[in-house]
Every structure is written in structure tokens, then in C-alpha cells.
Amino acid sequence: MILDRSSPLPLKRRRFTYVDPMEADQAKAKLSAVKEKLGREIRVFETSPPSSSSPKQESKAEEPDDFYDFTAEDYYRIMSSKKEDKFLKTRKLREAEEAARKSKITKAVIRVRFPDNHTLEATFHPSETIQSLVDLLSKVIAKPQLPFYLYTTPPKKQIKDLSQDFYSAGFIPGAIVYFAYDIPKGEDAAAAAAANSDHFLQEEIMSLKGLELITEQAEPVHSEPEPVIPVPTPVVRESKPAERPSGKPKWLRL
């Protein structure tokens, strides 16, 4: 008797989100048009939704300066991460290692966070200067006529040297910088409140939010089926009757 269990096991199916091909084509066309206009690809997404219990103006308020104070804990954390003793290496060896690291990095992904919880992401070459980022922001912000500045945290430090390239600034392979309008709080509080009342990016740029996700979901994903592991077929052998010994027993005498 043979038990047949050689039928293949059922394959697992992956869930996917349906995206209208026409909608995906429109998203790609819009991203391509902005790329051609600005000279580089950009992405817009929301970092964190504003709290429902807080008013809208409060969510856009800039953090106080003491929030970005450099504490002793930050210092020891940074120092503990530096495991390499640079003083034990020669200058030529350090320069060779620096050149090798620099040659491996081909892009710098910079994310600019705005007080309204939106982030603009753009890709630059490490040899480009921070001025190129400022020039890009001047083309996409809603109020380009107002002065603005960029800063990093922690601690809060304004980026003043715009001629520095991204590699020298330590913005590789990527970095997060923060945007703020450069309006004196004491002199013109009304102007500062008006500048922070609306979105910081233009409507055309804000409309790009979520388009990158649509184009990624529209791309066909060729998933290979899971391999079928053959199950060995158990064979049950039927028992045979024991054979009788040949010959005559010893007690039988002729």
C-alpha cells in the first residue's frame, strides 16, 4: 500500500495596493516637469502630523534656543564614538584614507525641515556648495522675498559659510538641516507671525507630496514563487509470511 503525498504545497500570495496607471503616469509627468524646472529631483513629505490638541500656530513655532543647548551627555556620546586615534597615523596616511573615503561617496542627500512639519529632500554632489542648497530653496519657498537661514542641531548652530562644500561640512552621505525666516522677533513681530502663518513651500511644490510613493507602487514587482519542497513519499511494505525451513525435522526417523 502506497500513500501519495507528492502534490505541491499551496503558494503564498503577496498583498499589493492597486494604483491607477493613469494616476501613476500623471505623477511621473509632474515629477519630471519639476525636475526639469529645478535641475534636480526633489521629494516632499510630512515628517510628523501636528498635534490635534495644540493650535496650528503653536505647532509652527520655533523651539527656544535653550532646547538646543549642548549638554555634557552630548559631548561624551560624541567623544565615545571616535574610536580612531588620529595622532597615531602619519599625515600622508590620513590624507590617503580621506581621499579613499571621499571617492566612494557620490551623492549627498539633504533634507530641509520646515516648522510646519514638512520636509524637502534633494540630492546633491558632495563637491557642490551649500550655496546651491540655498539657491534651490529660493526657488521653492512660498516667500522668497523674506530673508531666511539654515541651522543644524544639537546645539543650534546657524550655517553661515555657504561656500563650503557638503563633504567638508560633514553633510555626507546625508544630513538634516532646519529652515527659519531671519526676522528679528522684537522689531517686527507681526511680520514674523505672518511669515509663519501659511505653508513654507509653494503650492506647486506642496502638490508633490506623496507622488513618489504612487510611482513606486505602480512599478511591477516580479516576485518569484516560493520553492516547493518535495515531501518524501512514505512506502508501507506488506508483511510476508515466514518461510518454512526445508528438510525434515531431526525427530522424524525413517
PDB file of N, CA, C and O in Angstrom, residues 95-161:
ATOM      1  N   GLU A  95      45.678  61.448   4.801  1.00  0.00           N
ATOM      2  CA  GLU A  95      45.211  62.036   3.549  1.00  0.00           C
ATOM      3  C   GLU A  95      44.789  60.963   2.551  1.00  0.00           C
ATOM      4  O   GLU A  95      43.807  61.136   1.814  1.00  0.00           O
ATOM      5  N   ALA A  96      45.511  59.841   2.528  1.00  0.00           N
ATOM      6  CA  ALA A  96      45.151  58.751   1.617  1.00  0.00           C
ATOM      7  C   ALA A  96      43.813  58.134   2.010  1.00  0.00           C
ATOM      8  O   ALA A  96      42.972  57.834   1.156  1.00  0.00           O
ATOM      9  N   GLU A  97      43.604  57.936   3.315  1.00  0.00           N
ATOM     10  CA  GLU A  97      42.332  57.384   3.768  1.00  0.00           C
ATOM     11  C   GLU A  97      41.190  58.351   3.504  1.00  0.00           C
ATOM     12  O   GLU A  97      40.081  57.942   3.143  1.00  0.00           O
ATOM     13  N   GLU A  98      41.445  59.633   3.687  1.00  0.00           N
ATOM     14  CA  GLU A  98      40.416  60.638   3.423  1.00  0.00           C
ATOM     15  C   GLU A  98      40.039  60.676   1.950  1.00  0.00           C
ATOM     16  O   GLU A  98      38.860  60.776   1.593  1.00  0.00           O
ATOM     17  N   ALA A  99      41.030  60.582   1.074  1.00  0.00           N
ATOM     18  CA  ALA A  99      40.755  60.567  -0.365  1.00  0.00           C
ATOM     19  C   ALA A  99      39.994  59.311  -0.771  1.00  0.00           C
ATOM     20  O   ALA A  99      39.112  59.362  -1.644  1.00  0.00           O
ATOM     21  N   ALA A 100      40.306  58.175  -0.151  1.00  0.00           N
ATOM     22  CA  ALA A 100      39.599  56.931  -0.464  1.00  0.00           C
ATOM     23  C   ALA A 100      38.145  57.013  -0.029  1.00  0.00           C
ATOM     24  O   ALA A 100      37.241  56.579  -0.748  1.00  0.00           O
ATOM     25  N   ARG A 101      37.911  57.567   1.152  1.00  0.00           N
ATOM     26  CA  ARG A 101      36.523  57.719   1.612  1.00  0.00           C
ATOM     27  C   ARG A 101      35.756  58.694   0.736  1.00  0.00           C
ATOM     28  O   ARG A 101      34.581  58.486   0.428  1.00  0.00           O
ATOM     29  N   LYS A 102      36.421  59.750   0.323  1.00  0.00           N
ATOM     30  CA  LYS A 102      35.756  60.770  -0.492  1.00  0.00           C
ATOM     31  C   LYS A 102      35.381  60.235  -1.871  1.00  0.00           C
ATOM     32  O   LYS A 102      34.347  60.589  -2.433  1.00  0.00           O
ATOM     33  N   SER A 103      36.217  59.368  -2.431  1.00  0.00           N
ATOM     34  CA  SER A 103      35.943  58.830  -3.763  1.00  0.00           C
ATOM     35  C   SER A 103      34.768  57.859  -3.761  1.00  0.00           C
ATOM     36  O   SER A 103      34.114  57.661  -4.786  1.00  0.00           O
ATOM     37  N   LYS A 104      34.479  57.243  -2.618  1.00  0.00           N
ATOM     38  CA  LYS A 104      33.390  56.276  -2.545  1.00  0.00           C
ATOM     39  C   LYS A 104      32.026  56.947  -2.429  1.00  0.00           C
ATOM     40  O   LYS A 104      31.005  56.319  -2.709  1.00  0.00           O
ATOM     41  N   ILE A 105      31.986  58.186  -2.009  1.00  0.00           N
ATOM     42  CA  ILE A 105      30.718  58.883  -1.803  1.00  0.00           C
ATOM     43  C   ILE A 105      30.397  59.701  -3.046  1.00  0.00           C
ATOM     44  O   ILE A 105      31.172  60.563  -3.457  1.00  0.00           O
ATOM     45  N   THR A 106      29.280  59.412  -3.666  1.00  0.00           N
ATOM     46  CA  THR A 106      28.910  60.070  -4.927  1.00  0.00           C
ATOM     47  C   THR A 106      27.732  61.013  -4.794  1.00  0.00           C
ATOM     48  O   THR A 106      27.414  61.726  -5.750  1.00  0.00           O
ATOM     49  N   LYS A 107      27.050  61.032  -3.659  1.00  0.00           N
ATOM     50  CA  LYS A 107      25.913  61.930  -3.519  1.00  0.00           C
ATOM     51  C   LYS A 107      25.711  62.296  -2.052  1.00  0.00           C
ATOM     52  O   LYS A 107      26.155  61.585  -1.139  1.00  0.00           O
ATOM     53  N   ALA A 108      25.037  63.417  -1.873  1.00  0.00           N
ATOM     54  CA  ALA A 108      24.675  63.898  -0.543  1.00  0.00           C
ATOM     55  C   ALA A 108      23.180  64.181  -0.538  1.00  0.00           C
ATOM     56  O   ALA A 108      22.702  65.035  -1.277  1.00  0.00           O
ATOM     57  N   VAL A 109      22.450  63.429   0.257  1.00  0.00           N
ATOM     58  CA  VAL A 109      21.003  63.587   0.353  1.00  0.00           C
ATOM     59  C   VAL A 109      20.714  64.551   1.502  1.00  0.00           C
ATOM     60  O   VAL A 109      20.968  64.224   2.671  1.00  0.00           O
ATOM     61  N   ILE A 110      20.203  65.720   1.170  1.00  0.00           N
ATOM     62  CA  ILE A 110      19.954  66.766   2.161  1.00  0.00           C
ATOM     63  C   ILE A 110      18.452  66.893   2.374  1.00  0.00           C
ATOM     64  O   ILE A 110      17.685  67.023   1.416  1.00  0.00           O
ATOM     65  N   ARG A 111      18.053  66.861   3.612  1.00  0.00           N
ATOM     66  CA  ARG A 111      16.656  67.061   3.984  1.00  0.00           C
ATOM     67  C   ARG A 111      16.524  68.368   4.761  1.00  0.00           C
ATOM     68  O   ARG A 111      17.223  68.568   5.762  1.00  0.00           O
ATOM     69  N   VAL A 112      15.630  69.214   4.290  1.00  0.00           N
ATOM     70  CA  VAL A 112      15.377  70.503   4.928  1.00  0.00           C
ATOM     71  C   VAL A 112      14.029  70.411   5.620  1.00  0.00           C
ATOM     72  O   VAL A 112      12.999  70.210   4.973  1.00  0.00           O
ATOM     73  N   ARG A 113      14.035  70.573   6.919  1.00  0.00           N
ATOM     74  CA  ARG A 113      12.799  70.504   7.694  1.00  0.00           C
ATOM     75  C   ARG A 113      12.281  71.913   7.986  1.00  0.00           C
ATOM     76  O   ARG A 113      13.034  72.795   8.410  1.00  0.00           O
ATOM     77  N   PHE A 114      10.983  72.075   7.768  1.00  0.00           N
ATOM     78  CA  PHE A 114      10.333  73.361   7.965  1.00  0.00           C
ATOM     79  C   PHE A 114       9.486  73.322   9.242  1.00  0.00           C
ATOM     80  O   PHE A 114       9.078  72.237   9.688  1.00  0.00           O
ATOM     81  N   PRO A 115       9.203  74.474   9.807  1.00  0.00           N
ATOM     82  CA  PRO A 115       8.417  74.498  11.057  1.00  0.00           C
ATOM     83  C   PRO A 115       6.998  73.955  10.918  1.00  0.00           C
ATOM     84  O   PRO A 115       6.358  73.690  11.934  1.00  0.00           O
ATOM     85  N   ASP A 116       6.479  73.800   9.703  1.00  0.00           N
ATOM     86  CA  ASP A 116       5.120  73.273   9.532  1.00  0.00           C
ATOM     87  C   ASP A 116       5.107  71.755   9.344  1.00  0.00           C
ATOM     88  O   ASP A 116       4.166  71.207   8.768  1.00  0.00           O
ATOM     89  N   ASN A 117       6.189  71.084   9.805  1.00  0.00           N
ATOM     90  CA  ASN A 117       6.275  69.614   9.792  1.00  0.00           C
ATOM     91  C   ASN A 117       6.393  69.022   8.390  1.00  0.00           C
ATOM     92  O   ASN A 117       6.079  67.847   8.186  1.00  0.00           O
ATOM     93  N   HIS A 118       6.842  69.789   7.422  1.00  0.00           N
ATOM     94  CA  HIS A 118       7.101  69.267   6.088  1.00  0.00           C
ATOM     95  C   HIS A 118       8.610  69.256   5.841  1.00  0.00           C
ATOM     96  O   HIS A 118       9.358  70.077   6.386  1.00  0.00           O
ATOM     97  N   THR A 119       9.024  68.311   5.025  1.00  0.00           N
ATOM     98  CA  THR A 119      10.442  68.133   4.722  1.00  0.00           C
ATOM     99  C   THR A 119      10.642  68.114   3.217  1.00  0.00           C
ATOM    100  O   THR A 119       9.904  67.433   2.500  1.00  0.00           O
ATOM    101  N   LEU A 120      11.637  68.841   2.777  1.00  0.00           N
ATOM    102  CA  LEU A 120      12.043  68.845   1.371  1.00  0.00           C
ATOM    103  C   LEU A 120      13.348  68.070   1.263  1.00  0.00           C
ATOM    104  O   LEU A 120      14.313  68.376   1.968  1.00  0.00           O
ATOM    105  N   GLU A 121      13.384  67.070   0.378  1.00  0.00           N
ATOM    106  CA  GLU A 121      14.584  66.257   0.183  1.00  0.00           C
ATOM    107  C   GLU A 121      15.125  66.477  -1.218  1.00  0.00           C
ATOM    108  O   GLU A 121      14.385  66.429  -2.198  1.00  0.00           O
ATOM    109  N   ALA A 122      16.410  66.727  -1.305  1.00  0.00           N
ATOM    110  CA  ALA A 122      17.073  66.936  -2.596  1.00  0.00           C
ATOM    111  C   ALA A 122      18.444  66.277  -2.552  1.00  0.00           C
ATOM    112  O   ALA A 122      19.053  66.140  -1.488  1.00  0.00           O
ATOM    113  N   THR A 123      18.911  65.854  -3.723  1.00  0.00           N
ATOM    114  CA  THR A 123      20.201  65.168  -3.832  1.00  0.00           C
ATOM    115  C   THR A 123      21.208  66.076  -4.515  1.00  0.00           C
ATOM    116  O   THR A 123      20.921  66.657  -5.560  1.00  0.00           O
ATOM    117  N   PHE A 124      22.390  66.168  -3.932  1.00  0.00           N
ATOM    118  CA  PHE A 124      23.475  66.991  -4.456  1.00  0.00           C
ATOM    119  C   PHE A 124      24.725  66.135  -4.604  1.00  0.00           C
ATOM    120  O   PHE A 124      24.821  65.034  -4.047  1.00  0.00           O
ATOM    121  N   HIS A 125      25.687  66.684  -5.329  1.00  0.00           N
ATOM    122  CA  HIS A 125      27.000  66.047  -5.382  1.00  0.00           C
ATOM    123  C   HIS A 125      27.814  66.550  -4.195  1.00  0.00           C
ATOM    124  O   HIS A 125      27.693  67.717  -3.799  1.00  0.00           O
ATOM    125  N   PRO A 126      28.637  65.701  -3.586  1.00  0.00           N
ATOM    126  CA  PRO A 126      29.402  66.142  -2.411  1.00  0.00           C
ATOM    127  C   PRO A 126      30.278  67.364  -2.666  1.00  0.00           C
ATOM    128  O   PRO A 126      30.583  68.109  -1.727  1.00  0.00           O
ATOM    129  N   SER A 127      30.686  67.595  -3.916  1.00  0.00           N
ATOM    130  CA  SER A 127      31.545  68.741  -4.216  1.00  0.00           C
ATOM    131  C   SER A 127      30.761  70.043  -4.381  1.00  0.00           C
ATOM    132  O   SER A 127      31.367  71.116  -4.443  1.00  0.00           O
ATOM    133  N   GLU A 128      29.429  69.963  -4.441  1.00  0.00           N
ATOM    134  CA  GLU A 128      28.637  71.186  -4.529  1.00  0.00           C
ATOM    135  C   GLU A 128      28.654  71.926  -3.192  1.00  0.00           C
ATOM    136  O   GLU A 128      28.829  71.321  -2.130  1.00  0.00           O
ATOM    137  N   THR A 129      28.441  73.221  -3.259  1.00  0.00           N
ATOM    138  CA  THR A 129      28.480  74.032  -2.045  1.00  0.00           C
ATOM    139  C   THR A 129      27.091  74.176  -1.438  1.00  0.00           C
ATOM    140  O   THR A 129      26.078  73.904  -2.078  1.00  0.00           O
ATOM    141  N   ILE A 130      27.076  74.640  -0.206  1.00  0.00           N
ATOM    142  CA  ILE A 130      25.804  74.857   0.483  1.00  0.00           C
ATOM    143  C   ILE A 130      25.016  75.977  -0.189  1.00  0.00           C
ATOM    144  O   ILE A 130      23.782  76.024  -0.066  1.00  0.00           O
ATOM    145  N   GLN A 131      25.703  76.830  -0.919  1.00  0.00           N
ATOM    146  CA  GLN A 131      25.018  77.888  -1.647  1.00  0.00           C
ATOM    147  C   GLN A 131      24.035  77.307  -2.668  1.00  0.00           C
ATOM    148  O   GLN A 131      22.975  77.894  -2.921  1.00  0.00           O
ATOM    149  N   SER A 132      24.356  76.148  -3.231  1.00  0.00           N
ATOM    150  CA  SER A 132      23.441  75.510  -4.176  1.00  0.00           C
ATOM    151  C   SER A 132      22.150  75.087  -3.497  1.00  0.00           C
ATOM    152  O   SER A 132      21.069  75.114  -4.108  1.00  0.00           O
ATOM    153  N   LEU A 133      22.221  74.706  -2.226  1.00  0.00           N
ATOM    154  CA  LEU A 133      21.015  74.383  -1.471  1.00  0.00           C
ATOM    155  C   LEU A 133      20.191  75.638  -1.206  1.00  0.00           C
ATOM    156  O   LEU A 133      18.956  75.624  -1.327  1.00  0.00           O
ATOM    157  N   VAL A 134      20.862  76.734  -0.874  1.00  0.00           N
ATOM    158  CA  VAL A 134      20.162  77.995  -0.638  1.00  0.00           C
ATOM    159  C   VAL A 134      19.490  78.476  -1.921  1.00  0.00           C
ATOM    160  O   VAL A 134      18.351  78.973  -1.901  1.00  0.00           O
ATOM    161  N   ASP A 135      20.174  78.326  -3.045  1.00  0.00           N
ATOM    162  CA  ASP A 135      19.589  78.721  -4.329  1.00  0.00           C
ATOM    163  C   ASP A 135      18.345  77.899  -4.646  1.00  0.00           C
ATOM    164  O   ASP A 135      17.355  78.423  -5.179  1.00  0.00           O
ATOM    165  N   LEU A 136      18.379  76.608  -4.333  1.00  0.00           N
ATOM    166  CA  LEU A 136      17.216  75.756  -4.563  1.00  0.00           C
ATOM    167  C   LEU A 136      16.045  76.184  -3.687  1.00  0.00           C
ATOM    168  O   LEU A 136      14.902  76.261  -4.150  1.00  0.00           O
ATOM    169  N   LEU A 137      16.316  76.478  -2.432  1.00  0.00           N
ATOM    170  CA  LEU A 137      15.247  76.883  -1.527  1.00  0.00           C
ATOM    171  C   LEU A 137      14.622  78.209  -1.959  1.00  0.00           C
ATOM    172  O   LEU A 137      13.419  78.419  -1.786  1.00  0.00           O
ATOM    173  N   SER A 138      15.427  79.080  -2.534  1.00  0.00           N
ATOM    174  CA  SER A 138      14.894  80.369  -3.001  1.00  0.00           C
ATOM    175  C   SER A 138      13.876  80.180  -4.128  1.00  0.00           C
ATOM    176  O   SER A 138      13.029  81.049  -4.341  1.00  0.00           O
ATOM    177  N   LYS A 139      13.951  79.048  -4.818  1.00  0.00           N
ATOM    178  CA  LYS A 139      13.030  78.780  -5.929  1.00  0.00           C
ATOM    179  C   LYS A 139      11.763  78.057  -5.484  1.00  0.00           C
ATOM    180  O   LYS A 139      10.794  78.021  -6.246  1.00  0.00           O
ATOM    181  N   VAL A 140      11.755  77.479  -4.294  1.00  0.00           N
ATOM    182  CA  VAL A 140      10.625  76.634  -3.903  1.00  0.00           C
ATOM    183  C   VAL A 140       9.859  77.163  -2.686  1.00  0.00           C
ATOM    184  O   VAL A 140       8.732  76.710  -2.453  1.00  0.00           O
ATOM    185  N   ILE A 141      10.424  78.071  -1.912  1.00  0.00           N
ATOM    186  CA  ILE A 141       9.702  78.549  -0.732  1.00  0.00           C
ATOM    187  C   ILE A 141       8.611  79.534  -1.151  1.00  0.00           C
ATOM    188  O   ILE A 141       8.684  80.174  -2.204  1.00  0.00           O
ATOM    189  N   ALA A 142       7.606  79.665  -0.311  1.00  0.00           N
ATOM    190  CA  ALA A 142       6.443  80.487  -0.640  1.00  0.00           C
ATOM    191  C   ALA A 142       6.745  81.981  -0.567  1.00  0.00           C
ATOM    192  O   ALA A 142       6.129  82.775  -1.279  1.00  0.00           O
ATOM    193  N   LYS A 143       7.691  82.380   0.275  1.00  0.00           N
ATOM    194  CA  LYS A 143       8.012  83.800   0.443  1.00  0.00           C
ATOM    195  C   LYS A 143       9.509  84.013   0.218  1.00  0.00           C
ATOM    196  O   LYS A 143      10.281  84.210   1.174  1.00  0.00           O
ATOM    197  N   PRO A 144       9.945  83.946  -1.027  1.00  0.00           N
ATOM    198  CA  PRO A 144      11.389  84.097  -1.289  1.00  0.00           C
ATOM    199  C   PRO A 144      11.905  85.512  -1.029  1.00  0.00           C
ATOM    200  O   PRO A 144      13.120  85.715  -0.952  1.00  0.00           O
ATOM    201  N   GLN A 145      11.012  86.488  -0.892  1.00  0.00           N
ATOM    202  CA  GLN A 145      11.438  87.863  -0.650  1.00  0.00           C
ATOM    203  C   GLN A 145      11.896  88.068   0.796  1.00  0.00           C
ATOM    204  O   GLN A 145      12.590  89.053   1.095  1.00  0.00           O
ATOM    205  N   LEU A 146      11.539  87.156   1.694  1.00  0.00           N
ATOM    206  CA  LEU A 146      11.938  87.285   3.093  1.00  0.00           C
ATOM    207  C   LEU A 146      13.287  86.618   3.323  1.00  0.00           C
ATOM    208  O   LEU A 146      13.566  85.549   2.762  1.00  0.00           O
ATOM    209  N   PRO A 147      14.146  87.220   4.141  1.00  0.00           N
ATOM    210  CA  PRO A 147      15.437  86.580   4.438  1.00  0.00           C
ATOM    211  C   PRO A 147      15.236  85.333   5.292  1.00  0.00           C
ATOM    212  O   PRO A 147      14.338  85.269   6.132  1.00  0.00           O
ATOM    213  N   PHE A 148      16.074  84.339   5.074  1.00  0.00           N
ATOM    214  CA  PHE A 148      15.994  83.098   5.849  1.00  0.00           C
ATOM    215  C   PHE A 148      17.397  82.579   6.093  1.00  0.00           C
ATOM    216  O   PHE A 148      18.374  83.030   5.472  1.00  0.00           O
ATOM    217  N   TYR A 149      17.492  81.612   6.971  1.00  0.00           N
ATOM    218  CA  TYR A 149      18.783  80.984   7.258  1.00  0.00           C
ATOM    219  C   TYR A 149      18.546  79.513   7.571  1.00  0.00           C
ATOM    220  O   TYR A 149      17.416  79.070   7.846  1.00  0.00           O
ATOM    221  N   LEU A 150      19.620  78.753   7.540  1.00  0.00           N
ATOM    222  CA  LEU A 150      19.602  77.325   7.849  1.00  0.00           C
ATOM    223  C   LEU A 150      20.441  77.073   9.091  1.00  0.00           C
ATOM    224  O   LEU A 150      21.431  77.778   9.325  1.00  0.00           O
ATOM    225  N   TYR A 151      20.051  76.066   9.845  1.00  0.00           N
ATOM    226  CA  TYR A 151      20.831  75.745  11.036  1.00  0.00           C
ATOM    227  C   TYR A 151      20.785  74.240  11.277  1.00  0.00           C
ATOM    228  O   TYR A 151      19.932  73.525  10.741  1.00  0.00           O
ATOM    229  N   THR A 152      21.706  73.772  12.089  1.00  0.00           N
ATOM    230  CA  THR A 152      21.798  72.367  12.480  1.00  0.00           C
ATOM    231  C   THR A 152      21.627  72.257  13.989  1.00  0.00           C
ATOM    232  O   THR A 152      21.806  73.236  14.723  1.00  0.00           O
ATOM    233  N   THR A 153      21.312  71.058  14.444  1.00  0.00           N
ATOM    234  CA  THR A 153      21.173  70.789  15.878  1.00  0.00           C
ATOM    235  C   THR A 153      21.705  69.396  16.179  1.00  0.00           C
ATOM    236  O   THR A 153      21.738  68.542  15.281  1.00  0.00           O
ATOM    237  N   PRO A 154      22.049  69.046  17.465  1.00  0.00           N
ATOM    238  CA  PRO A 154      22.357  69.994  18.529  1.00  0.00           C
ATOM    239  C   PRO A 154      23.843  70.317  18.548  1.00  0.00           C
ATOM    240  O   PRO A 154      24.620  69.487  18.063  1.00  0.00           O
ATOM    241  N   PRO A 155      24.282  71.431  19.084  1.00  0.00           N
ATOM    242  CA  PRO A 155      23.463  72.551  19.531  1.00  0.00           C
ATOM    243  C   PRO A 155      22.990  73.349  18.322  1.00  0.00           C
ATOM    244  O   PRO A 155      23.456  73.120  17.208  1.00  0.00           O
ATOM    245  N   LYS A 156      22.086  74.275  18.525  1.00  0.00           N
ATOM    246  CA  LYS A 156      21.580  75.076  17.412  1.00  0.00           C
ATOM    247  C   LYS A 156      22.712  75.956  16.890  1.00  0.00           C
ATOM    248  O   LYS A 156      23.256  76.788  17.596  1.00  0.00           O
ATOM    249  N   LYS A 157      23.063  75.722  15.619  1.00  0.00           N
ATOM    250  CA  LYS A 157      24.183  76.438  15.018  1.00  0.00           C
ATOM    251  C   LYS A 157      23.800  76.879  13.611  1.00  0.00           C
ATOM    252  O   LYS A 157      23.473  76.053  12.761  1.00  0.00           O
ATOM    253  N   GLN A 158      23.820  78.170  13.399  1.00  0.00           N
ATOM    254  CA  GLN A 158      23.458  78.701  12.087  1.00  0.00           C
ATOM    255  C   GLN A 158      24.559  78.413  11.076  1.00  0.00           C
ATOM    256  O   GLN A 158      25.754  78.530  11.378  1.00  0.00           O
ATOM    257  N   ILE A 159      24.166  78.030   9.883  1.00  0.00           N
ATOM    258  CA  ILE A 159      25.118  77.759   8.810  1.00  0.00           C
ATOM    259  C   ILE A 159      25.419  79.089   8.115  1.00  0.00           C
ATOM    260  O   ILE A 159      24.564  79.648   7.428  1.00  0.00           O
ATOM    261  N   LYS A 160      26.623  79.578   8.294  1.00  0.00           N
ATOM    262  CA  LYS A 160      26.992  80.883   7.750  1.00  0.00           C
ATOM    263  C   LYS A 160      27.921  80.777   6.550  1.00  0.00           C
ATOM    264  O   LYS A 160      27.883  81.617   5.659  1.00  0.00           O
ATOM    265  N   ASP A 161      28.776  79.768   6.539  1.00  0.00           N
ATOM    266  CA  ASP A 161      29.733  79.610   5.438  1.00  0.00           C
ATOM    267  C   ASP A 161      29.052  78.853   4.305  1.00  0.00           C
ATOM    268  O   ASP A 161      29.057  77.619   4.262  1.00  0.00           O
TER     269      ASP A 161
END
